[in-house]
Coordinates of C-alpha atoms in Angstrom, one line a residue:
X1 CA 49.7 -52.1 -8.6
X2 CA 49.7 -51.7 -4.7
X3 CA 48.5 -53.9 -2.0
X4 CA 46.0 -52.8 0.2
X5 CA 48.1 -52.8 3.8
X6 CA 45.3 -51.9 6.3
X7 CA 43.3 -54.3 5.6
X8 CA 45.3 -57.7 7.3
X9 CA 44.8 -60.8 5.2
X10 CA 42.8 -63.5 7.6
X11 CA 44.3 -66.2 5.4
X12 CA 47.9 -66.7 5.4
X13 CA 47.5 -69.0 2.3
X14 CA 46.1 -66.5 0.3
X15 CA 47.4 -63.8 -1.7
X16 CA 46.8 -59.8 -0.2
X17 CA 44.3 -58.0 -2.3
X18 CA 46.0 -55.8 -5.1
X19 CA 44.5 -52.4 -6.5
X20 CA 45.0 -50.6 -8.6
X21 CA 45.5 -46.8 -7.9
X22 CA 43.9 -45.0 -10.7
X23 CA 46.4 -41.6 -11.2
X24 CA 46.2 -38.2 -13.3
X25 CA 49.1 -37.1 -15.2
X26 CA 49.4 -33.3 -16.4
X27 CA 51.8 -33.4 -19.5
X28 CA 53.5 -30.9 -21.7
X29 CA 55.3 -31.6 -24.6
X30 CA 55.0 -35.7 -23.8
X31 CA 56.4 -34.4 -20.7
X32 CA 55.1 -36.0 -17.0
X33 CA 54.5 -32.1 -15.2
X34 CA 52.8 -33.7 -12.2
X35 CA 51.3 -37.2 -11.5
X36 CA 48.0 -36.9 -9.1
X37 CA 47.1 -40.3 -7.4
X38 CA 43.3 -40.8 -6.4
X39 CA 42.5 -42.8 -3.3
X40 CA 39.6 -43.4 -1.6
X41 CA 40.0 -43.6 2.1
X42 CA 37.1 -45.8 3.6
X43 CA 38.5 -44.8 7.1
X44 CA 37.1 -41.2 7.4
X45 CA 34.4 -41.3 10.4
X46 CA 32.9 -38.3 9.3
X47 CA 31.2 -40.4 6.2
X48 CA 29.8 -43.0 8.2
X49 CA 26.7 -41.7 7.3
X50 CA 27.1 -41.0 3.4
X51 CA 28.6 -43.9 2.9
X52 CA 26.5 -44.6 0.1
X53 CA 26.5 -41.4 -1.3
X54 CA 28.7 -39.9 -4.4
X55 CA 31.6 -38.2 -3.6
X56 CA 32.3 -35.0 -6.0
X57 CA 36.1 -33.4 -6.5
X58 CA 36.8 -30.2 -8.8
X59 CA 40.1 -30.1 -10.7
X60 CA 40.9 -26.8 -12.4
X61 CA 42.6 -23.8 -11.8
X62 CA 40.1 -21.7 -9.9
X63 CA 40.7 -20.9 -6.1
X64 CA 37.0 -22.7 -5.4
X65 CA 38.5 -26.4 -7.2
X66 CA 38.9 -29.1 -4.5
X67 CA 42.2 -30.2 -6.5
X68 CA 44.2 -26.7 -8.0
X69 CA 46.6 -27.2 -10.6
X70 CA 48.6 -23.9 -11.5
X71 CA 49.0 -24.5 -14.8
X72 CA 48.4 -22.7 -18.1
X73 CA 46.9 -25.6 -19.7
X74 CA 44.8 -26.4 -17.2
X75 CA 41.4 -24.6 -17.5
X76 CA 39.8 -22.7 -14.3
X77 CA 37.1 -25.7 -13.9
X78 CA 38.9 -28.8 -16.0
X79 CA 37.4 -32.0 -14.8
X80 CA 35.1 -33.6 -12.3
X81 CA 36.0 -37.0 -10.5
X82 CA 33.3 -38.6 -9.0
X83 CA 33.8 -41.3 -6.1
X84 CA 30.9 -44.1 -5.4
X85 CA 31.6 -45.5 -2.8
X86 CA 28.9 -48.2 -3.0
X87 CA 29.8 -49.8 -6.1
X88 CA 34.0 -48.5 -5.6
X89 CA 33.9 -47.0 -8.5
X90 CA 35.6 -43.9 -9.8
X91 CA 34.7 -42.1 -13.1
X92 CA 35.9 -38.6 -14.5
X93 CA 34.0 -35.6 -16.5
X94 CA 35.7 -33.2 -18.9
X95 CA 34.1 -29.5 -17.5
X96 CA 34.9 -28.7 -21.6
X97 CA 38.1 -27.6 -20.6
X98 CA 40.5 -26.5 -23.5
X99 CA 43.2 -28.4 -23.8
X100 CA 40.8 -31.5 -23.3
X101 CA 41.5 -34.4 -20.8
X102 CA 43.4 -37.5 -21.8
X103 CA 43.0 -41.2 -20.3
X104 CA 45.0 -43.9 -21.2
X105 CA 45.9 -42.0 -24.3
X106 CA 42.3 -41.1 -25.4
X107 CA 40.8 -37.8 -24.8
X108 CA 37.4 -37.6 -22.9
X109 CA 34.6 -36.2 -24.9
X110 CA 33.2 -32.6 -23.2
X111 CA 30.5 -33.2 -20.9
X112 CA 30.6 -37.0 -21.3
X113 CA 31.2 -39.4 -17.8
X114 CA 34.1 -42.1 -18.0
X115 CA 34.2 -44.8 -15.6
X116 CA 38.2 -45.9 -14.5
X117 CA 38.0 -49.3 -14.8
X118 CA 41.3 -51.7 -13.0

């Protein structure tokens, strides 16, 4: 769990607000390869305008992914995450990639949107 620092809590008497930072882990062999944290940062000025809109990332091998993982199981176009920042919520789409994509120990059906949930 992590506390949200930038945003100072106005009330002394109250707790900070916690979060919980939704991360991917790339394993081998029930080995941890590499663990991939996903944050959304409210603080970009660019999306002041598209604040409501999705927010689309690429994971895969392939030079053209937003987020490139060089590994062999890891297919060229392996998984979309999708950021809304409306509702704050996160969800993730197996691209049907081979070796399939795991959360919380269940693999994601191909083609079929997951929401994160805290």
């Amino acid at each position: 769990m992590a506390s949200i620092a930038d945003n100072p809590n106005p009330n002394p008497n109250q707790e900070p607000e916690q979060s919980i930072i939704p991360v991917l882990t790339v394993f081998k062999n029930k080995s941890i390869l590499k663990n991939i944290f996903i944050v959304l940062n409210n603080n970009n000025d660019n999306d002041d305008n598209n604040n409501n809109n999705d927010h689309t990332l690429l994971v895969g091998r392939h030079p053209n992914c937003n987020i490139v993982l060089t590994h062999p199981s890891i297919s060229r176009f392996h998984l979309q995450i999708r950021f809304t920042p409306s509702s704050r919520s996160i969800s993730l789409l197996d691209l049907s990639s081979v070796h399939g994509t795991w959360v919380s120990g269940r693999k994601l059906e191909h083609g079929v949107s997951v929401e994160l949930k805290e």
